[in-house]
Amino acid sequence: MRVIIKPDYDTVSKWVANYVVYRINKFKPTKDKPFVLGLPTGSTPLGMYKELIKMYNERKVSFENVVTFNMDEYVGLKPTDKQSYRYFMEETFFKHINIKPQNIHMLDGMTKDYEKECKNYEKDIKEVGGIHLFIGGIGADGHIAFNEPFSSLSSRTRVKTLTESTIKANSRFFDNDISKVPTTALTVGVATILDAKEVIIIATGENKATALKHGIEGSINHMWTISALQMHQHGIIVCDKPATKELSADTVEYFLDIEKNNF
């Protein structure tokens, strides 16, 4: 596992965006050989998306031959609902770049058959050859995507009941009204994420410090699904200084030292 420690949220966002562009350009995607990117929603990746749009406008990257798969979607929200993740992605990122609509993959929160929807999502990922780079964030309780504490580390895309803490955290997007927040979501599984050739997890802010400590220094266990990243050959955590508050000084010093001359 690599741990990239940056001073603040803005420098974290720029690092991740630059890495995404670097990987796309190095891959040299074509129509028949697209680069496959896994994407998150929420407030954490907003800075990254802003930087990616900027780099696209500067002609440093093209998304014409990029295929995307998003991590999750709320159950019961139409794509046009302003709180749906489909709407979020369109407004925040997709409509600002040259990605082809047919290359965008999102779980359907309005499906009547959750199992079929989730199986088809896994099938679609497999048919494009797997995900090259999956980007995600973490919750304060250490969850990745909507894989809440005690989720199976071998889980696949499925419907998941959200915890009270997650619902409360996400209520900020629903006028701070908990009653408006969906209680279930469709989400990729932990194993789905780990199948990607590379995984980047973004962790910013002091409220992610406990989760980061368990993810980096703790044992691999289903109470903190972020800890599963320890098993990935090419897992990267990109965090800001406030998020490292609960890490030991030796851990911080070690990663600052070995990463000082790396991308």
PDB file of C-alpha atoms in Angstrom:
ATOM      1  CA  MET A   1       0.000   0.000   0.000  1.00  0.00           C
ATOM      2  CA  ARG A   2       1.177   3.500  -0.835  1.00  0.00           C
ATOM      3  CA  VAL A   3       0.148   6.440   1.336  1.00  0.00           C
ATOM      4  CA  ILE A   4       0.499   9.903  -0.186  1.00  0.00           C
ATOM      5  CA  ILE A   5       0.282  12.669   2.426  1.00  0.00           C
ATOM      6  CA  LYS A   6      -0.391  16.200   1.207  1.00  0.00           C
ATOM      7  CA  PRO A   7      -0.832  19.426   3.202  1.00  0.00           C
ATOM      8  CA  ASP A   8      -4.506  20.068   2.437  1.00  0.00           C
ATOM      9  CA  TYR A   9      -7.609  19.137   0.441  1.00  0.00           C
ATOM     10  CA  ASP A  10      -6.653  21.167  -2.637  1.00  0.00           C
ATOM     11  CA  THR A  11      -3.261  19.528  -3.041  1.00  0.00           C
ATOM     12  CA  VAL A  12      -4.837  16.092  -2.524  1.00  0.00           C
ATOM     13  CA  SER A  13      -7.382  16.836  -5.276  1.00  0.00           C
ATOM     14  CA  LYS A  14      -4.675  18.022  -7.666  1.00  0.00           C
ATOM     15  CA  TRP A  15      -2.490  14.975  -7.005  1.00  0.00           C
ATOM     16  CA  VAL A  16      -5.325  12.534  -7.693  1.00  0.00           C
ATOM     17  CA  ALA A  17      -6.467  14.393 -10.828  1.00  0.00           C
ATOM     18  CA  ASN A  18      -2.933  14.482 -12.172  1.00  0.00           C
ATOM     19  CA  TYR A  19      -2.548  10.773 -11.505  1.00  0.00           C
ATOM     20  CA  VAL A  20      -5.789   9.974 -13.343  1.00  0.00           C
ATOM     21  CA  VAL A  21      -4.662  12.005 -16.351  1.00  0.00           C
ATOM     22  CA  TYR A  22      -1.228  10.379 -16.236  1.00  0.00           C
ATOM     23  CA  ARG A  23      -2.747   6.894 -16.251  1.00  0.00           C
ATOM     24  CA  ILE A  24      -5.185   7.666 -19.078  1.00  0.00           C
ATOM     25  CA  ASN A  25      -2.505   9.224 -21.267  1.00  0.00           C
ATOM     26  CA  LYS A  26      -0.003   6.462 -20.577  1.00  0.00           C
ATOM     27  CA  PHE A  27      -2.617   3.856 -21.515  1.00  0.00           C
ATOM     28  CA  LYS A  28      -3.361   5.635 -24.827  1.00  0.00           C
ATOM     29  CA  PRO A  29      -6.977   4.456 -25.009  1.00  0.00           C
ATOM     30  CA  THR A  30      -8.752   3.787 -28.289  1.00  0.00           C
ATOM     31  CA  LYS A  31     -12.328   2.941 -29.194  1.00  0.00           C
ATOM     32  CA  ASP A  32     -11.482  -0.767 -29.168  1.00  0.00           C
ATOM     33  CA  LYS A  33      -9.224  -0.522 -26.107  1.00  0.00           C
ATOM     34  CA  PRO A  34     -10.793   2.001 -23.712  1.00  0.00           C
ATOM     35  CA  PHE A  35      -9.427   3.031 -20.341  1.00  0.00           C
ATOM     36  CA  VAL A  36     -11.888   1.946 -17.639  1.00  0.00           C
ATOM     37  CA  LEU A  37     -12.311   4.267 -14.686  1.00  0.00           C
ATOM     38  CA  GLY A  38     -14.253   3.676 -11.471  1.00  0.00           C
ATOM     39  CA  LEU A  39     -15.673   6.861  -9.974  1.00  0.00           C
ATOM     40  CA  PRO A  40     -17.082   8.062  -6.635  1.00  0.00           C
ATOM     41  CA  THR A  41     -19.621  10.686  -5.616  1.00  0.00           C
ATOM     42  CA  GLY A  42     -20.031  12.843  -2.516  1.00  0.00           C
ATOM     43  CA  SER A  43     -18.156  15.935  -1.410  1.00  0.00           C
ATOM     44  CA  THR A  44     -14.676  14.375  -1.263  1.00  0.00           C
ATOM     45  CA  PRO A  45     -14.071  14.046  -5.041  1.00  0.00           C
ATOM     46  CA  LEU A  46     -15.434  17.484  -5.966  1.00  0.00           C
ATOM     47  CA  GLY A  47     -11.957  19.011  -6.046  1.00  0.00           C
ATOM     48  CA  MET A  48     -10.643  16.178  -8.193  1.00  0.00           C
ATOM     49  CA  TYR A  49     -13.480  16.590 -10.699  1.00  0.00           C
ATOM     50  CA  LYS A  50     -12.840  20.324 -10.862  1.00  0.00           C
ATOM     51  CA  GLU A  51      -9.173  19.696 -11.637  1.00  0.00           C
ATOM     52  CA  LEU A  52      -9.992  17.046 -14.255  1.00  0.00           C
ATOM     53  CA  ILE A  53     -12.349  19.442 -16.033  1.00  0.00           C
ATOM     54  CA  LYS A  54      -9.646  22.097 -15.960  1.00  0.00           C
ATOM     55  CA  MET A  55      -7.098  19.711 -17.455  1.00  0.00           C
ATOM     56  CA  TYR A  56      -9.588  18.631 -20.111  1.00  0.00           C
ATOM     57  CA  ASN A  57     -10.215  22.266 -21.076  1.00  0.00           C
ATOM     58  CA  GLU A  58      -6.445  22.741 -21.294  1.00  0.00           C
ATOM     59  CA  ARG A  59      -6.367  19.770 -23.714  1.00  0.00           C
ATOM     60  CA  LYS A  60      -4.157  17.731 -21.416  1.00  0.00           C
ATOM     61  CA  VAL A  61      -6.526  14.775 -21.524  1.00  0.00           C
ATOM     62  CA  SER A  62      -9.422  13.375 -23.545  1.00  0.00           C
ATOM     63  CA  PHE A  63     -12.238  11.225 -22.183  1.00  0.00           C
ATOM     64  CA  GLU A  64     -13.472  10.166 -25.614  1.00  0.00           C
ATOM     65  CA  ASN A  65     -12.236   6.608 -25.122  1.00  0.00           C
ATOM     66  CA  VAL A  66     -12.753   6.366 -21.373  1.00  0.00           C
ATOM     67  CA  VAL A  67     -15.421   4.069 -19.931  1.00  0.00           C
ATOM     68  CA  THR A  68     -16.707   4.800 -16.433  1.00  0.00           C
ATOM     69  CA  PHE A  69     -18.425   2.801 -13.712  1.00  0.00           C
ATOM     70  CA  ASN A  70     -19.736   4.612 -10.664  1.00  0.00           C
ATOM     71  CA  MET A  71     -19.600   3.065  -7.225  1.00  0.00           C
ATOM     72  CA  ASP A  72     -23.191   3.353  -6.116  1.00  0.00           C
ATOM     73  CA  GLU A  73     -26.674   4.832  -6.372  1.00  0.00           C
ATOM     74  CA  TYR A  74     -29.534   5.410  -3.959  1.00  0.00           C
ATOM     75  CA  VAL A  75     -32.529   3.107  -4.249  1.00  0.00           C
ATOM     76  CA  GLY A  76     -35.724   4.931  -5.211  1.00  0.00           C
ATOM     77  CA  LEU A  77     -34.255   8.078  -6.775  1.00  0.00           C
ATOM     78  CA  LYS A  78     -34.855   8.820 -10.447  1.00  0.00           C
ATOM     79  CA  PRO A  79     -31.836   9.855 -12.550  1.00  0.00           C
ATOM     80  CA  THR A  80     -33.357  13.336 -12.794  1.00  0.00           C
ATOM     81  CA  ASP A  81     -33.638  13.689  -9.019  1.00  0.00           C
ATOM     82  CA  LYS A  82     -31.151  16.339  -7.916  1.00  0.00           C
ATOM     83  CA  GLN A  83     -29.966  14.096  -5.082  1.00  0.00           C
ATOM     84  CA  SER A  84     -29.373  11.049  -7.256  1.00  0.00           C
ATOM     85  CA  TYR A  85     -25.797  10.172  -8.012  1.00  0.00           C
ATOM     86  CA  ARG A  86     -26.572  10.097 -11.726  1.00  0.00           C
ATOM     87  CA  TYR A  87     -27.627  13.756 -11.549  1.00  0.00           C
ATOM     88  CA  PHE A  88     -24.578  14.547  -9.418  1.00  0.00           C
ATOM     89  CA  MET A  89     -22.202  13.033 -11.964  1.00  0.00           C
ATOM     90  CA  GLU A  90     -23.848  14.741 -14.919  1.00  0.00           C
ATOM     91  CA  GLU A  91     -23.769  18.169 -13.316  1.00  0.00           C
ATOM     92  CA  THR A  92     -20.403  17.832 -11.608  1.00  0.00           C
ATOM     93  CA  PHE A  93     -18.382  16.080 -14.262  1.00  0.00           C
ATOM     94  CA  PHE A  94     -19.840  14.363 -17.312  1.00  0.00           C
ATOM     95  CA  LYS A  95     -21.465  17.336 -19.021  1.00  0.00           C
ATOM     96  CA  HIS A  96     -18.177  19.258 -18.823  1.00  0.00           C
ATOM     97  CA  ILE A  97     -16.040  16.701 -20.697  1.00  0.00           C
ATOM     98  CA  ASN A  98     -16.161  14.769 -23.963  1.00  0.00           C
ATOM     99  CA  ILE A  99     -17.164  11.380 -22.583  1.00  0.00           C
ATOM    100  CA  LYS A 100     -19.585   9.397 -24.741  1.00  0.00           C
ATOM    101  CA  PRO A 101     -22.979   8.753 -23.095  1.00  0.00           C
ATOM    102  CA  GLN A 102     -22.782   5.058 -23.982  1.00  0.00           C
ATOM    103  CA  ASN A 103     -19.516   4.792 -22.056  1.00  0.00           C
ATOM    104  CA  ILE A 104     -21.123   5.912 -18.771  1.00  0.00           C
ATOM    105  CA  HIS A 105     -22.298   3.150 -16.452  1.00  0.00           C
ATOM    106  CA  MET A 106     -24.453   3.865 -13.407  1.00  0.00           C
ATOM    107  CA  LEU A 107     -26.535   1.543 -11.264  1.00  0.00           C
ATOM    108  CA  ASP A 108     -30.279   2.067 -11.712  1.00  0.00           C
ATOM    109  CA  GLY A 109     -31.833   3.042  -8.397  1.00  0.00           C
ATOM    110  CA  MET A 110     -35.316   2.684  -9.883  1.00  0.00           C
ATOM    111  CA  THR A 111     -34.921  -0.952 -10.899  1.00  0.00           C
ATOM    112  CA  LYS A 112     -37.555  -3.439  -9.795  1.00  0.00           C
ATOM    113  CA  ASP A 113     -35.050  -6.287  -9.812  1.00  0.00           C
ATOM    114  CA  TYR A 114     -32.059  -5.448  -7.606  1.00  0.00           C
ATOM    115  CA  GLU A 115     -30.351  -8.806  -8.058  1.00  0.00           C
ATOM    116  CA  LYS A 116     -30.521  -8.674 -11.846  1.00  0.00           C
ATOM    117  CA  GLU A 117     -29.330  -5.065 -11.947  1.00  0.00           C
ATOM    118  CA  CYS A 118     -26.333  -5.871  -9.763  1.00  0.00           C
ATOM    119  CA  LYS A 119     -25.416  -9.048 -11.647  1.00  0.00           C
ATOM    120  CA  ASN A 120     -25.575  -7.163 -14.943  1.00  0.00           C
ATOM    121  CA  TYR A 121     -23.296  -4.447 -13.537  1.00  0.00           C
ATOM    122  CA  GLU A 122     -20.683  -7.030 -12.603  1.00  0.00           C
ATOM    123  CA  LYS A 123     -21.102  -8.572 -16.059  1.00  0.00           C
ATOM    124  CA  ASP A 124     -20.628  -5.213 -17.782  1.00  0.00           C
ATOM    125  CA  ILE A 125     -17.409  -4.598 -15.845  1.00  0.00           C
ATOM    126  CA  LYS A 126     -16.101  -8.011 -16.814  1.00  0.00           C
ATOM    127  CA  GLU A 127     -17.035  -7.575 -20.483  1.00  0.00           C
ATOM    128  CA  VAL A 128     -14.898  -4.422 -20.829  1.00  0.00           C
ATOM    129  CA  GLY A 129     -11.940  -6.230 -19.323  1.00  0.00           C
ATOM    130  CA  GLY A 130     -12.188  -4.931 -15.781  1.00  0.00           C
ATOM    131  CA  ILE A 131     -11.527  -1.560 -14.212  1.00  0.00           C
ATOM    132  CA  HIS A 132      -8.069  -0.083 -14.633  1.00  0.00           C
ATOM    133  CA  LEU A 133      -8.310   2.533 -11.905  1.00  0.00           C
ATOM    134  CA  PHE A 134     -10.989   2.737  -9.223  1.00  0.00           C
ATOM    135  CA  ILE A 135     -11.205   5.925  -7.176  1.00  0.00           C
ATOM    136  CA  GLY A 136     -13.166   6.174  -3.947  1.00  0.00           C
ATOM    137  CA  GLY A 137     -13.505   7.952  -0.656  1.00  0.00           C
ATOM    138  CA  ILE A 138     -14.154   6.694   2.858  1.00  0.00           C
ATOM    139  CA  GLY A 139     -16.774   7.382   5.460  1.00  0.00           C
ATOM    140  CA  ALA A 140     -15.939   8.320   9.038  1.00  0.00           C
ATOM    141  CA  ASP A 141     -16.703   4.707   9.970  1.00  0.00           C
ATOM    142  CA  GLY A 142     -14.247   3.435   7.379  1.00  0.00           C
ATOM    143  CA  HIS A 143     -16.715   2.317   4.727  1.00  0.00           C
ATOM    144  CA  ILE A 144     -15.800   2.354   1.040  1.00  0.00           C
ATOM    145  CA  ALA A 145     -18.632   2.845  -1.469  1.00  0.00           C
ATOM    146  CA  PHE A 146     -21.674   1.799   0.608  1.00  0.00           C
ATOM    147  CA  ASN A 147     -19.895  -1.182   2.120  1.00  0.00           C
ATOM    148  CA  GLU A 148     -20.772  -0.360   5.695  1.00  0.00           C
ATOM    149  CA  PRO A 149     -19.050  -1.903   8.742  1.00  0.00           C
ATOM    150  CA  PHE A 150     -19.421  -5.694   8.831  1.00  0.00           C
ATOM    151  CA  SER A 151     -19.810  -5.924   5.062  1.00  0.00           C
ATOM    152  CA  SER A 152     -18.187  -9.005   3.594  1.00  0.00           C
ATOM    153  CA  LEU A 153     -14.744  -8.336   2.192  1.00  0.00           C
ATOM    154  CA  SER A 154     -15.600 -10.751  -0.630  1.00  0.00           C
ATOM    155  CA  SER A 155     -18.842  -8.898  -1.457  1.00  0.00           C
ATOM    156  CA  ARG A 156     -19.994  -8.060  -4.963  1.00  0.00           C
ATOM    157  CA  THR A 157     -22.401  -5.453  -6.309  1.00  0.00           C
ATOM    158  CA  ARG A 158     -25.635  -5.674  -4.332  1.00  0.00           C
ATOM    159  CA  VAL A 159     -28.353  -3.774  -2.458  1.00  0.00           C
ATOM    160  CA  LYS A 160     -27.228  -2.520   0.957  1.00  0.00           C
ATOM    161  CA  THR A 161     -29.001  -1.049   3.973  1.00  0.00           C
ATOM    162  CA  LEU A 162     -27.351   2.161   5.140  1.00  0.00           C
ATOM    163  CA  THR A 163     -26.361   2.758   8.738  1.00  0.00           C
ATOM    164  CA  GLU A 164     -27.747   5.619  10.776  1.00  0.00           C
ATOM    165  CA  SER A 165     -24.341   7.314  10.806  1.00  0.00           C
ATOM    166  CA  THR A 166     -24.142   7.239   6.995  1.00  0.00           C
ATOM    167  CA  ILE A 167     -27.697   8.524   6.647  1.00  0.00           C
ATOM    168  CA  LYS A 168     -26.928  11.324   9.084  1.00  0.00           C
ATOM    169  CA  ALA A 169     -23.697  12.226   7.264  1.00  0.00           C
ATOM    170  CA  ASN A 170     -25.479  12.309   3.893  1.00  0.00           C
ATOM    171  CA  SER A 171     -28.392  14.371   5.202  1.00  0.00           C
ATOM    172  CA  ARG A 172     -26.340  17.483   4.420  1.00  0.00           C
ATOM    173  CA  PHE A 173     -27.263  16.871   0.777  1.00  0.00           C
ATOM    174  CA  PHE A 174     -30.969  16.572   1.702  1.00  0.00           C
ATOM    175  CA  ASP A 175     -31.549  19.919   3.444  1.00  0.00           C
ATOM    176  CA  ASN A 176     -30.196  18.322   6.649  1.00  0.00           C
ATOM    177  CA  ASP A 177     -33.422  16.336   6.848  1.00  0.00           C
ATOM    178  CA  ILE A 178     -32.661  12.718   7.764  1.00  0.00           C
ATOM    179  CA  SER A 179     -36.165  11.633   6.760  1.00  0.00           C
ATOM    180  CA  LYS A 180     -35.410  12.550   3.135  1.00  0.00           C
ATOM    181  CA  VAL A 181     -32.323  10.356   2.869  1.00  0.00           C
ATOM    182  CA  PRO A 182     -32.867   6.939   1.233  1.00  0.00           C
ATOM    183  CA  THR A 183     -32.146   4.078   3.610  1.00  0.00           C
ATOM    184  CA  THR A 184     -30.883   1.641   0.969  1.00  0.00           C
ATOM    185  CA  ALA A 185     -28.531   1.844  -1.980  1.00  0.00           C
ATOM    186  CA  LEU A 186     -27.057  -0.254  -4.743  1.00  0.00           C
ATOM    187  CA  THR A 187     -23.306  -0.485  -4.386  1.00  0.00           C
ATOM    188  CA  VAL A 188     -20.292  -2.233  -5.791  1.00  0.00           C
ATOM    189  CA  GLY A 189     -18.817  -4.719  -3.340  1.00  0.00           C
ATOM    190  CA  VAL A 190     -15.449  -4.688  -1.623  1.00  0.00           C
ATOM    191  CA  ALA A 191     -14.234  -7.469  -3.930  1.00  0.00           C
ATOM    192  CA  THR A 192     -15.503  -5.532  -6.956  1.00  0.00           C
ATOM    193  CA  ILE A 193     -13.295  -2.615  -5.958  1.00  0.00           C
ATOM    194  CA  LEU A 194     -10.296  -4.814  -5.189  1.00  0.00           C
ATOM    195  CA  ASP A 195     -10.584  -6.446  -8.627  1.00  0.00           C
ATOM    196  CA  ALA A 196      -9.477  -3.161 -10.205  1.00  0.00           C
ATOM    197  CA  LYS A 197      -5.871  -3.056 -11.360  1.00  0.00           C
ATOM    198  CA  GLU A 198      -5.311   0.046  -9.234  1.00  0.00           C
ATOM    199  CA  VAL A 199      -7.335   1.596  -6.411  1.00  0.00           C
ATOM    200  CA  ILE A 200      -7.044   5.115  -5.027  1.00  0.00           C
ATOM    201  CA  ILE A 201      -8.839   6.016  -1.822  1.00  0.00           C
ATOM    202  CA  ILE A 202      -9.101   9.708  -0.928  1.00  0.00           C
ATOM    203  CA  ALA A 203      -9.274  10.654   2.756  1.00  0.00           C
ATOM    204  CA  THR A 204      -9.406  14.287   3.798  1.00  0.00           C
ATOM    205  CA  GLY A 205     -10.295  16.051   7.015  1.00  0.00           C
ATOM    206  CA  GLU A 206      -9.839  15.302  10.677  1.00  0.00           C
ATOM    207  CA  ASN A 207     -13.159  13.413  10.806  1.00  0.00           C
ATOM    208  CA  LYS A 208     -11.553  10.675   8.665  1.00  0.00           C
ATOM    209  CA  ALA A 209      -8.567  10.251  10.997  1.00  0.00           C
ATOM    210  CA  THR A 210      -9.931   7.256  12.942  1.00  0.00           C
ATOM    211  CA  ALA A 211     -10.907   5.445   9.744  1.00  0.00           C
ATOM    212  CA  LEU A 212      -7.498   6.131   8.233  1.00  0.00           C
ATOM    213  CA  LYS A 213      -5.733   4.760  11.298  1.00  0.00           C
ATOM    214  CA  HIS A 214      -7.704   1.511  11.083  1.00  0.00           C
ATOM    215  CA  GLY A 215      -7.187   1.325   7.329  1.00  0.00           C
ATOM    216  CA  ILE A 216      -3.409   1.742   7.483  1.00  0.00           C
ATOM    217  CA  GLU A 217      -2.259   0.539  10.899  1.00  0.00           C
ATOM    218  CA  GLY A 218      -5.092  -1.784  11.901  1.00  0.00           C
ATOM    219  CA  SER A 219      -5.778  -5.378  11.022  1.00  0.00           C
ATOM    220  CA  ILE A 220      -7.765  -6.413   7.962  1.00  0.00           C
ATOM    221  CA  ASN A 221     -11.331  -6.843   9.155  1.00  0.00           C
ATOM    222  CA  HIS A 222     -14.897  -6.234   8.065  1.00  0.00           C
ATOM    223  CA  MET A 223     -15.544  -3.644  10.789  1.00  0.00           C
ATOM    224  CA  TRP A 224     -13.440  -1.205   8.755  1.00  0.00           C
ATOM    225  CA  THR A 225     -13.869  -2.082   5.088  1.00  0.00           C
ATOM    226  CA  ILE A 226     -11.128   0.404   4.117  1.00  0.00           C
ATOM    227  CA  SER A 227      -8.692  -2.071   5.694  1.00  0.00           C
ATOM    228  CA  ALA A 228      -9.258  -4.431   2.742  1.00  0.00           C
ATOM    229  CA  LEU A 229      -7.057  -2.119   0.672  1.00  0.00           C
ATOM    230  CA  GLN A 230      -4.085  -3.614   2.515  1.00  0.00           C
ATOM    231  CA  MET A 231      -4.595  -6.722   0.386  1.00  0.00           C
ATOM    232  CA  HIS A 232      -4.345  -4.851  -2.924  1.00  0.00           C
ATOM    233  CA  GLN A 233      -1.051  -4.967  -4.781  1.00  0.00           C
ATOM    234  CA  HIS A 234      -1.561  -1.472  -6.186  1.00  0.00           C
ATOM    235  CA  GLY A 235      -3.587   0.330  -3.521  1.00  0.00           C
ATOM    236  CA  ILE A 236      -2.978   4.015  -2.874  1.00  0.00           C
ATOM    237  CA  ILE A 237      -4.363   6.211  -0.115  1.00  0.00           C
ATOM    238  CA  VAL A 238      -4.113   9.947  -0.760  1.00  0.00           C
ATOM    239  CA  CYS A 239      -4.793  12.004   2.340  1.00  0.00           C
ATOM    240  CA  ASP A 240      -4.281  15.443   3.792  1.00  0.00           C
ATOM    241  CA  LYS A 241      -2.404  16.236   6.995  1.00  0.00           C
ATOM    242  CA  PRO A 242      -5.549  16.579   9.190  1.00  0.00           C
ATOM    243  CA  ALA A 243      -6.591  13.026   8.253  1.00  0.00           C
ATOM    244  CA  THR A 244      -3.296  11.668   9.616  1.00  0.00           C
ATOM    245  CA  LYS A 245      -3.934  13.009  13.126  1.00  0.00           C
ATOM    246  CA  GLU A 246      -4.373   9.546  14.684  1.00  0.00           C
ATOM    247  CA  LEU A 247      -1.561   7.822  12.807  1.00  0.00           C
ATOM    248  CA  SER A 248       1.637   7.237  14.737  1.00  0.00           C
ATOM    249  CA  ALA A 249       4.459   9.703  14.108  1.00  0.00           C
ATOM    250  CA  ASP A 250       6.601   6.823  12.824  1.00  0.00           C
ATOM    251  CA  THR A 251       3.958   5.858  10.234  1.00  0.00           C
ATOM    252  CA  VAL A 252       3.640   9.428   8.955  1.00  0.00           C
ATOM    253  CA  GLU A 253       7.407   9.891   8.829  1.00  0.00           C
ATOM    254  CA  TYR A 254       7.863   6.608   6.979  1.00  0.00           C
ATOM    255  CA  PHE A 255       5.424   7.406   4.191  1.00  0.00           C
ATOM    256  CA  LEU A 256       6.614  11.009   3.838  1.00  0.00           C
ATOM    257  CA  ASP A 257      10.144   9.673   3.464  1.00  0.00           C
ATOM    258  CA  ILE A 258       9.546   6.919   0.913  1.00  0.00           C
ATOM    259  CA  GLU A 259       7.134   8.975  -1.207  1.00  0.00           C
ATOM    260  CA  LYS A 260       9.049  12.248  -1.260  1.00  0.00           C
ATOM    261  CA  ASN A 261      10.480  11.700  -4.749  1.00  0.00           C
ATOM    262  CA  ASN A 262       7.581   9.722  -6.236  1.00  0.00           C
ATOM    263  CA  PHE A 263       4.726  10.856  -8.479  1.00  0.00           C
TER     264      PHE A 263
END
